[in-house]
């Protein structure tokens, strides 16, 4: 933890296709400021950024498009089908992502935020969980997650299964989290569960 006692940092993570985006929306409506790790991850590999240079040095110029930007489709197919490539990719970009997320959190704190949520699919792998007061995970049945991934990202079932198999199962997240939400129902049901969790977090935070 790197914040003052009156600021609560919430880490949100979980399986792909489990409903983290909907959970974020629910937290946001409760007045929580959101830092999206996926957006941060996109910014740290923009053209001219140090992280992109390191990726090029490791994986070669074939992952770079003619305009000098990262070929996201190519690197995505590579890291979701090759474990060693995925680990190498993560080891390169995680430090950059963690630094940017911390800087974003500091800005929110300066503005007087009471609750800040780090929306980070790789919360544990990147070590970002060490900055959090509370960790919330969203998980779902495999079939539900696969359907959501295919619809969301316009992927084939095989591509969706490759993406899901490269991640941890539900038990992993539940064991490491303060709150674990099973999202096998409707969006409204998930939002209601998140609202209840936020109320519980608020009660605990007030008793510090």
CSV table of N, CA and C in Angstrom, one decimal, residues 2-3 7-13 20 24 27-28 32-41 43 96-109 111 113 115-121 123 128 131-132:
chain,number,residue,atom,x,y,z
A,2,UNK,N,0.4,2.3,-0.8
A,2,UNK,CA,1.2,3.5,-0.9
A,2,UNK,C,0.4,4.7,-0.7
A,3,UNK,N,-0.9,4.5,-0.2
A,3,UNK,CA,-1.8,5.7,0.0
A,3,UNK,C,-2.0,6.0,1.4
A,7,UNK,N,-7.9,6.7,1.9
A,7,UNK,CA,-8.0,6.3,0.5
A,7,UNK,C,-8.1,4.8,0.4
A,8,UNK,N,-9.1,4.2,-0.3
A,8,UNK,CA,-9.2,2.8,-0.4
A,8,UNK,C,-8.9,2.4,-1.9
A,9,UNK,N,-7.9,1.5,-2.1
A,9,UNK,CA,-7.6,1.0,-3.4
A,9,UNK,C,-8.2,-0.3,-3.6
A,10,UNK,N,-9.1,-0.5,-4.6
A,10,UNK,CA,-9.7,-1.7,-4.9
A,10,UNK,C,-9.1,-2.3,-6.1
A,11,UNK,N,-8.7,-3.6,-6.1
A,11,UNK,CA,-8.2,-4.3,-7.2
A,11,UNK,C,-9.3,-5.2,-7.8
A,12,UNK,N,-9.6,-5.0,-9.1
A,12,UNK,CA,-10.6,-5.8,-9.8
A,12,UNK,C,-9.9,-6.7,-10.8
A,13,UNK,N,-10.1,-8.0,-10.8
A,13,UNK,CA,-9.5,-8.9,-11.7
A,13,UNK,C,-10.5,-10.1,-12.0
A,20,UNK,N,-16.0,-8.3,-16.2
A,20,UNK,CA,-15.3,-7.2,-15.4
A,20,UNK,C,-15.7,-5.9,-15.9
A,24,UNK,N,-17.1,-3.0,-13.5
A,24,UNK,CA,-16.5,-1.6,-13.5
A,24,UNK,C,-17.5,-0.6,-13.5
A,27,UNK,N,-19.2,-0.3,-10.2
A,27,UNK,CA,-18.4,0.4,-9.2
A,27,UNK,C,-18.4,1.9,-9.5
A,28,UNK,N,-18.3,2.3,-10.8
A,28,UNK,CA,-18.2,3.7,-11.2
A,28,UNK,C,-19.5,4.4,-10.8
A,32,UNK,N,-16.8,5.3,-7.5
A,32,UNK,CA,-15.4,4.8,-7.5
A,32,UNK,C,-14.7,5.3,-8.8
A,33,UNK,N,-13.5,5.8,-8.6
A,33,UNK,CA,-12.7,6.3,-9.8
A,33,UNK,C,-12.0,5.0,-10.4
A,34,UNK,N,-12.0,4.9,-11.7
A,34,UNK,CA,-11.6,3.7,-12.4
A,34,UNK,C,-10.3,3.9,-13.1
A,35,UNK,N,-9.3,3.0,-12.9
A,35,UNK,CA,-8.1,3.0,-13.7
A,35,UNK,C,-8.1,1.7,-14.5
A,36,UNK,N,-8.2,1.8,-15.8
A,36,UNK,CA,-8.3,0.6,-16.7
A,36,UNK,C,-6.9,0.2,-17.1
A,37,UNK,N,-6.5,-1.0,-16.7
A,37,UNK,CA,-5.2,-1.6,-17.0
A,37,UNK,C,-5.0,-1.8,-18.5
A,38,UNK,N,-6.1,-2.2,-19.2
A,38,UNK,CA,-6.0,-2.5,-20.6
A,38,UNK,C,-5.7,-1.2,-21.4
A,39,UNK,N,-6.3,-0.1,-21.0
A,39,UNK,CA,-6.0,1.2,-21.6
A,39,UNK,C,-4.6,1.6,-21.4
A,40,UNK,N,-4.2,1.4,-20.1
A,40,UNK,CA,-2.8,1.7,-19.8
A,40,UNK,C,-1.8,0.9,-20.6
A,41,UNK,N,-2.2,-0.4,-20.7
A,41,UNK,CA,-1.3,-1.3,-21.5
A,41,UNK,C,-1.2,-0.9,-22.9
A,43,UNK,N,-1.3,2.3,-24.0
A,43,UNK,CA,-0.5,3.5,-24.1
A,43,UNK,C,1.0,3.2,-23.9
A,96,UNK,N,6.2,-1.3,-16.8
A,96,UNK,CA,5.7,0.0,-17.4
A,96,UNK,C,4.3,0.2,-17.0
A,97,UNK,N,3.5,-0.9,-17.1
A,97,UNK,CA,2.0,-0.8,-16.7
A,97,UNK,C,1.8,-0.4,-15.3
A,98,UNK,N,2.6,-1.1,-14.4
A,98,UNK,CA,2.4,-0.8,-13.0
A,98,UNK,C,2.8,0.6,-12.6
A,99,UNK,N,3.9,1.1,-13.2
A,99,UNK,CA,4.3,2.5,-13.0
A,99,UNK,C,3.2,3.5,-13.4
A,100,UNK,N,2.6,3.3,-14.6
A,100,UNK,CA,1.6,4.2,-15.1
A,100,UNK,C,0.4,4.1,-14.2
A,101,UNK,N,0.0,2.9,-13.8
A,101,UNK,CA,-1.2,2.8,-12.9
A,101,UNK,C,-1.0,3.5,-11.6
A,102,UNK,N,0.2,3.4,-11.0
A,102,UNK,CA,0.5,4.1,-9.8
A,102,UNK,C,0.4,5.6,-10.0
A,103,UNK,N,1.0,6.1,-11.1
A,103,UNK,CA,0.9,7.5,-11.4
A,103,UNK,C,-0.5,8.0,-11.5
A,104,UNK,N,-1.3,7.2,-12.2
A,104,UNK,CA,-2.7,7.6,-12.4
A,104,UNK,C,-3.4,7.6,-11.0
A,105,UNK,N,-3.1,6.6,-10.2
A,105,UNK,CA,-3.7,6.6,-8.8
A,105,UNK,C,-3.3,7.8,-8.0
A,106,UNK,N,-2.1,8.2,-8.1
A,106,UNK,CA,-1.6,9.4,-7.4
A,106,UNK,C,-2.3,10.6,-7.8
A,107,UNK,N,-2.6,10.7,-9.1
A,107,UNK,CA,-3.4,11.9,-9.6
A,107,UNK,C,-4.8,11.9,-9.0
A,108,UNK,N,-5.4,10.8,-8.9
A,108,UNK,CA,-6.8,10.7,-8.3
A,108,UNK,C,-6.7,11.1,-6.9
A,109,UNK,N,-5.7,10.6,-6.2
A,109,UNK,CA,-5.5,10.9,-4.7
A,109,UNK,C,-5.4,12.4,-4.5
A,111,UNK,N,-6.6,14.6,-6.3
A,111,UNK,CA,-7.9,15.3,-6.5
A,111,UNK,C,-9.0,14.9,-5.4
A,113,UNK,N,-9.8,11.7,-4.2
A,113,UNK,CA,-10.6,10.4,-4.4
A,113,UNK,C,-10.6,9.6,-3.1
A,115,UNK,N,-12.2,6.4,-3.2
A,115,UNK,CA,-12.1,5.0,-3.7
A,115,UNK,C,-11.6,5.0,-5.1
A,116,UNK,N,-10.5,4.2,-5.3
A,116,UNK,CA,-9.9,4.0,-6.6
A,116,UNK,C,-9.9,2.6,-7.0
A,117,UNK,N,-10.3,2.2,-8.1
A,117,UNK,CA,-10.3,0.8,-8.6
A,117,UNK,C,-9.3,0.6,-9.7
A,118,UNK,N,-8.5,-0.4,-9.5
A,118,UNK,CA,-7.5,-0.8,-10.5
A,118,UNK,C,-8.1,-2.0,-11.3
A,119,UNK,N,-8.6,-1.7,-12.5
A,119,UNK,CA,-9.2,-2.8,-13.3
A,119,UNK,C,-8.1,-3.5,-14.0
A,120,UNK,N,-7.6,-4.6,-13.5
A,120,UNK,CA,-6.4,-5.2,-14.0
A,120,UNK,C,-6.6,-6.8,-14.2
A,121,UNK,N,-6.8,-7.2,-15.4
A,121,UNK,CA,-6.9,-8.7,-15.6
A,121,UNK,C,-5.7,-9.5,-15.1
A,123,UNK,N,-3.8,-8.6,-12.4
A,123,UNK,CA,-3.5,-8.0,-11.2
A,123,UNK,C,-2.4,-8.7,-10.4
A,128,UNK,N,0.5,-5.9,-9.0
A,128,UNK,CA,-0.2,-4.7,-8.7
A,128,UNK,C,-1.1,-5.0,-7.5
A,131,UNK,N,-0.6,-3.2,-4.1
A,131,UNK,CA,-1.0,-1.8,-3.9
A,131,UNK,C,-2.4,-1.7,-3.4
A,132,UNK,N,-3.1,-2.8,-3.3
A,132,UNK,CA,-4.6,-2.8,-3.1
A,132,UNK,C,-4.9,-3.1,-1.6
